[in-house]
Tab-separated table of C-alpha atoms in Angstrom:
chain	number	residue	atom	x	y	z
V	1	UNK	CA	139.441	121.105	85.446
V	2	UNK	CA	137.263	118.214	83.997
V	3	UNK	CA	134.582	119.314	81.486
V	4	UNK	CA	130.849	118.121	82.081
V	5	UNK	CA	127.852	117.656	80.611
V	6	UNK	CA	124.591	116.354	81.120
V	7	UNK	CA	121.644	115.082	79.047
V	8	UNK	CA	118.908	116.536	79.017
V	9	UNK	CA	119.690	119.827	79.561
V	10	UNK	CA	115.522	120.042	80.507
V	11	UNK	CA	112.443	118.399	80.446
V	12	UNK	CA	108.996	118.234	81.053
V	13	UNK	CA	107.582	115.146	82.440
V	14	UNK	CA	103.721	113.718	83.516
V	15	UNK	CA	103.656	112.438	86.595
V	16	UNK	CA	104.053	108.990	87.195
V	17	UNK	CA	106.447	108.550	84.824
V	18	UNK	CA	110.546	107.830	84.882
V	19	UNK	CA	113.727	110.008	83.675
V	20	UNK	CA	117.167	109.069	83.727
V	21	UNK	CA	119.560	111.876	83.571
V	22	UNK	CA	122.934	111.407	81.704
V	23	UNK	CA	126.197	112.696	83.007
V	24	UNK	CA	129.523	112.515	81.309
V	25	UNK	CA	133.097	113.547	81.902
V	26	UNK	CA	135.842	114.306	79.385
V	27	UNK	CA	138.155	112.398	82.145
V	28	UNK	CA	138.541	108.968	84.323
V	29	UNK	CA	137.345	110.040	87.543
V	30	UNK	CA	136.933	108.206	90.827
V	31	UNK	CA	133.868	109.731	92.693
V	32	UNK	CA	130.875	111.348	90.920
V	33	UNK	CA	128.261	113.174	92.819
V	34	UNK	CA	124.240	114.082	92.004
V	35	UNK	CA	122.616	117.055	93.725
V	36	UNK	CA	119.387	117.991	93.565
V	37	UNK	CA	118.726	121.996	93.572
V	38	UNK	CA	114.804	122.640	94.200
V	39	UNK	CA	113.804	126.053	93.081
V	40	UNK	CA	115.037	128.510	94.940
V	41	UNK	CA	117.152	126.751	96.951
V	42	UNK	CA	121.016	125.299	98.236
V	43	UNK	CA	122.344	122.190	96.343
V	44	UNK	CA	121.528	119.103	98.496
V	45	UNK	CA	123.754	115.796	97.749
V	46	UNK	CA	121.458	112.904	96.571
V	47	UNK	CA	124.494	110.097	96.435
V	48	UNK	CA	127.867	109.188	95.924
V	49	UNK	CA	128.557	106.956	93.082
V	50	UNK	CA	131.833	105.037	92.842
V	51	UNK	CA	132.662	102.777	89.595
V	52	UNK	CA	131.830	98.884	90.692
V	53	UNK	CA	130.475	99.351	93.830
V	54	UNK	CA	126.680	100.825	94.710
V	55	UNK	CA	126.107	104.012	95.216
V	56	UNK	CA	125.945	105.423	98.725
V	57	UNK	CA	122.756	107.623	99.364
V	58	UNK	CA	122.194	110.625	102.002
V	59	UNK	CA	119.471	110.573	104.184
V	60	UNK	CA	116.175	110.925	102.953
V	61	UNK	CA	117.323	109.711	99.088
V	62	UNK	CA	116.143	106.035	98.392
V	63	UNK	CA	117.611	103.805	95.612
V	64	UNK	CA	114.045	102.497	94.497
V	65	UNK	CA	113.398	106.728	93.790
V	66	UNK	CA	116.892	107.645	92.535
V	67	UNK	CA	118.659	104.523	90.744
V	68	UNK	CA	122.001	105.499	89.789
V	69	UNK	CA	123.952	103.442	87.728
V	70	UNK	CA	128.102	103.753	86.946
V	71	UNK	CA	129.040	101.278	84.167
V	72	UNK	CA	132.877	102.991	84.020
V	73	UNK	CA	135.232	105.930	85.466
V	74	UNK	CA	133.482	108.631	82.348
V	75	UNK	CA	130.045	107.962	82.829
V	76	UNK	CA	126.778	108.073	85.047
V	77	UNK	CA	123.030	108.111	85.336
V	78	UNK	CA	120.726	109.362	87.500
V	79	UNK	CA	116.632	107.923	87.265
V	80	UNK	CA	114.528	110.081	88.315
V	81	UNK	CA	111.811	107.313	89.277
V	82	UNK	CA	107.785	107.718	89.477
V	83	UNK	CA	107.748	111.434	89.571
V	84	UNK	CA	105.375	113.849	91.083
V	85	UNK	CA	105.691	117.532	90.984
V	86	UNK	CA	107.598	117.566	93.665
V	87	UNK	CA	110.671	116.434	92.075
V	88	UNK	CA	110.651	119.362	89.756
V	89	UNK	CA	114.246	120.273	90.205
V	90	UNK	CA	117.134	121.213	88.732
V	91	UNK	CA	119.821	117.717	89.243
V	92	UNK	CA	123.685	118.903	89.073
V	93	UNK	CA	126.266	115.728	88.861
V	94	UNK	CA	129.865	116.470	90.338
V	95	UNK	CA	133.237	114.803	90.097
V	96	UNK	CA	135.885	115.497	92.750
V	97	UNK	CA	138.892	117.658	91.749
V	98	UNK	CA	142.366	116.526	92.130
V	99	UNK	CA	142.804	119.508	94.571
V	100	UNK	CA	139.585	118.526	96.999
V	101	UNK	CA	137.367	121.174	95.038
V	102	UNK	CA	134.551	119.897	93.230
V	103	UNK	CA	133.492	120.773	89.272
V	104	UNK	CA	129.717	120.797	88.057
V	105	UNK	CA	127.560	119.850	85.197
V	106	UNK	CA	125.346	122.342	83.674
V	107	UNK	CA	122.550	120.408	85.100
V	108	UNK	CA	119.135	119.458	84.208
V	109	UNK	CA	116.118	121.582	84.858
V	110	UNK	CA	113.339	118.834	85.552
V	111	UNK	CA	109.381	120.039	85.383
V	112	UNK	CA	107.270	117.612	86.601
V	113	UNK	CA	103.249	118.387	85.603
Q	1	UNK	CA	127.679	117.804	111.167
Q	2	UNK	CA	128.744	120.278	108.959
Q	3	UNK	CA	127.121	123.040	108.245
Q	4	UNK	CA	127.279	126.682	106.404
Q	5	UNK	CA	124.760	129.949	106.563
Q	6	UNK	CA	124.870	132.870	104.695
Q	7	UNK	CA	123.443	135.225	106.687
Q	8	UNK	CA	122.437	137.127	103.912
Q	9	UNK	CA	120.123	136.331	101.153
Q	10	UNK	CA	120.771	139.355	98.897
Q	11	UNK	CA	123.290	141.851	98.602
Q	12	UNK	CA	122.981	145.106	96.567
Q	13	UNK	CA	126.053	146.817	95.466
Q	14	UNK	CA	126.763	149.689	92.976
Q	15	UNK	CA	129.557	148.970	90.560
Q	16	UNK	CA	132.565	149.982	91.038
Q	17	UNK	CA	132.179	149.493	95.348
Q	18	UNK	CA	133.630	146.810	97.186
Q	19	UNK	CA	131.467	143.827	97.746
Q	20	UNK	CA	131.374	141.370	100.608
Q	21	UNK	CA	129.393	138.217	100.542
Q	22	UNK	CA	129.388	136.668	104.321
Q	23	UNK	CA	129.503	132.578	105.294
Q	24	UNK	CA	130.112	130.815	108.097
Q	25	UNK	CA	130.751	127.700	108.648
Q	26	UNK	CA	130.188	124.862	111.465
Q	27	UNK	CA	132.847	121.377	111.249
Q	28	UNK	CA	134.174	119.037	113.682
Q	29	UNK	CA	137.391	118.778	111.833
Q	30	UNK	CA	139.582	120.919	109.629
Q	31	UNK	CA	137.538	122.919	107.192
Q	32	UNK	CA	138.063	122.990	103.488
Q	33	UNK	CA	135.974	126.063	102.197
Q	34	UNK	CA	134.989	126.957	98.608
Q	35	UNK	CA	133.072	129.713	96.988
Q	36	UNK	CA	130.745	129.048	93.922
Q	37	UNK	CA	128.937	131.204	91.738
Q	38	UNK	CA	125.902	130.347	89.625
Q	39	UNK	CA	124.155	131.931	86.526
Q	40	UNK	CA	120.974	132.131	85.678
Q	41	UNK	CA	120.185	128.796	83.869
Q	42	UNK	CA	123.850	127.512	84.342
Q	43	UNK	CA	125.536	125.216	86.215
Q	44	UNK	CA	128.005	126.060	89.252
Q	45	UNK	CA	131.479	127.440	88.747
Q	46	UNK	CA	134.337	127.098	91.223
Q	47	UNK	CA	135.572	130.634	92.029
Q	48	UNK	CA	137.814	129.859	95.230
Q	49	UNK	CA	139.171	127.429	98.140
Q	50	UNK	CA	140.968	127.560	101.246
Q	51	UNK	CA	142.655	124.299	101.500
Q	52	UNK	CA	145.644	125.540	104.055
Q	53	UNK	CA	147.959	127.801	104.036
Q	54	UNK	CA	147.691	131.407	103.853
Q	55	UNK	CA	144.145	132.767	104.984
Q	56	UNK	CA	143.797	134.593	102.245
Q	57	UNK	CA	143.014	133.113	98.828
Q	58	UNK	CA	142.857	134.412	95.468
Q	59	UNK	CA	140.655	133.001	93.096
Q	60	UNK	CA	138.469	133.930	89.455
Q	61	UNK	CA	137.174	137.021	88.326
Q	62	UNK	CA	138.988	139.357	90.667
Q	63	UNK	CA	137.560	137.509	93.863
Q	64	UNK	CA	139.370	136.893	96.920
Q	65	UNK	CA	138.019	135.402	100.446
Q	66	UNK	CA	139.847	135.519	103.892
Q	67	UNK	CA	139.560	132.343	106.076
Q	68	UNK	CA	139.299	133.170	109.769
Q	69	UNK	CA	139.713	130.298	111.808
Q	70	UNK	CA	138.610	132.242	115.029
Q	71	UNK	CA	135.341	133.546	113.605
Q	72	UNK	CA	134.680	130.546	111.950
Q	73	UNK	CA	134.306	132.730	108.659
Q	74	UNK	CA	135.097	132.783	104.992
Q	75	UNK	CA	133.431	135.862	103.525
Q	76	UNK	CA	133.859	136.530	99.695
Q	77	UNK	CA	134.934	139.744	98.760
Q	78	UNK	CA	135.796	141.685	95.565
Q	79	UNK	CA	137.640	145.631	95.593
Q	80	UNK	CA	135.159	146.828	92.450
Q	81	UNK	CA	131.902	145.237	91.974
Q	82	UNK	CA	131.443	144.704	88.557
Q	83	UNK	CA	127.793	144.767	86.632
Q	84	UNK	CA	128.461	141.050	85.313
Q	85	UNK	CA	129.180	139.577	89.087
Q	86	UNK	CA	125.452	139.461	89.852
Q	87	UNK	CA	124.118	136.021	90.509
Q	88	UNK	CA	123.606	133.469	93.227
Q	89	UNK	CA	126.742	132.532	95.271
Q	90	UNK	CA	127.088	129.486	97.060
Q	91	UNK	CA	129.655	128.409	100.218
Q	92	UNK	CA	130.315	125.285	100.517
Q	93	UNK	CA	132.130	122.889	103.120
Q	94	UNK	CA	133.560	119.891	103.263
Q	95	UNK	CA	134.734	118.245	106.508
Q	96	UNK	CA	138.343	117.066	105.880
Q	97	UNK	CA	137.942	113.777	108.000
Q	98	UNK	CA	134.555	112.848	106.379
Q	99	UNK	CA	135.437	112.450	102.608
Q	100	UNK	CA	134.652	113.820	99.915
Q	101	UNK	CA	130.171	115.315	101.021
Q	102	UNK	CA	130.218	119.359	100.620
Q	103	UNK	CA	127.857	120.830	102.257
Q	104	UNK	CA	126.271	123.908	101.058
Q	105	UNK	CA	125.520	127.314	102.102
Q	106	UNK	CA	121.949	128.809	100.803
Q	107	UNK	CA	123.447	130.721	98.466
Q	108	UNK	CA	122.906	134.775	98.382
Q	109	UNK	CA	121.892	136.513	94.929
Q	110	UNK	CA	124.503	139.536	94.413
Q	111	UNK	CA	122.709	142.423	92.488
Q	112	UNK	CA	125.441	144.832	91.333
Q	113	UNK	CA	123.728	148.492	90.147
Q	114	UNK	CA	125.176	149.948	87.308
């Protein structure tokens, strides 16, 4: 399985402002996903980020509010653009599994004030 | 569209007891299925999948899950609940003739007594 992680791990940001999220893997990997888990609730898939190509949102995520950016097959980030509480979150990126399953970062816990 | 539901938000168990945590699931094509579990303050980890093949998967920890194709289910279930299983668990879906999106169940917190 590939091995994750994610920078920051948390934060606590004014509103208004901008946070990019970090994600790297330990392996070349096609397909990396970011979720967004809003407290107490299911993981919901922001976008699907391929290396070269733009990333392809779900409905109701907007590249102006979540820029994500995938400069090789190891690495991604995830902005986190004009906040307001309401994005306080915790943000999970995936990559896809050689066996269809998928494998997690440890997230980041975002607070928005 | 896919879709999951856990019918169940929590489950309460007393260790050592058999534990069951229920999902269905809703696909237009062949379903794969996956079970994760989450920590408090940690990130997910896999547990299980039913790819194809038999309907009844093994995966970590001790935990097993039975597809059933007919019922559309693919409850989690473990023979002895252990104190150390409680936390959130999620189902998940993924269509296979629509790539790689999961879609996920709302998750249901396990609370095993000691």
């Amino acid at each position: 399985s590939a091995v994750i992680s994610q920078k920051p791990s948390r934060d606590i940001c004014q509103r208004g402002t901008s946070l990019t999220i970090q994600c790297q893997v330990d392996s070349q990997v096609t397909m990396m996903f970011w979720y967004r888990q809003q407290p107490g609730q299911s993981l919901t898939l922001i976008a699907t980020a391929n290396q070269g190509s733009e990333a392809t949102y779900e409905s109701g995520f907007v590249i102006d509010k979540f820029p994500i950016s995938r400069p090789n097959l190891t690495f991604s980030t995830l902005t986190v653009s004009n906040m307001s509480p309401e994005d306080s979150s915790i943000y999970l990126c995936s990559v896809g599994g050689i066996l269809n399953e998928q494998f997690f970062g440890p997230g980041t816990r975002l607070t928005v004030l | 569209a896919q879709s999951v539901a856990q019918p169940e938000d929590q489950v309460n168990v007393a260790e050592g007891n058999p534990l069951t945590v229920k999902c269905t699931y809703s696909v237009s094509g062949n379903p794969y299925l996956f079970w994760y579990v989450q920590y408090p303050n940690r990130g997910l980890q896999f547990l299980l999948k039913y790819i194809t093949g038999d309907n009844l998967v093994k995966g970590s920890y001790g935990f097993e899950a039975e597809f059933n194709k007919s019922q559309t289910s693919f409850h989690l279930k473990k023979p002895s609940a252990l104190v150390s299983d409680s936390a959130l668990y999620f189902c998940a879906v993924r269509d296979a003739n629509y790539g790689q999106n999961f879609v996920f169940g709302p998750g249901t917190r396990l609370s095993v007594l000691p």
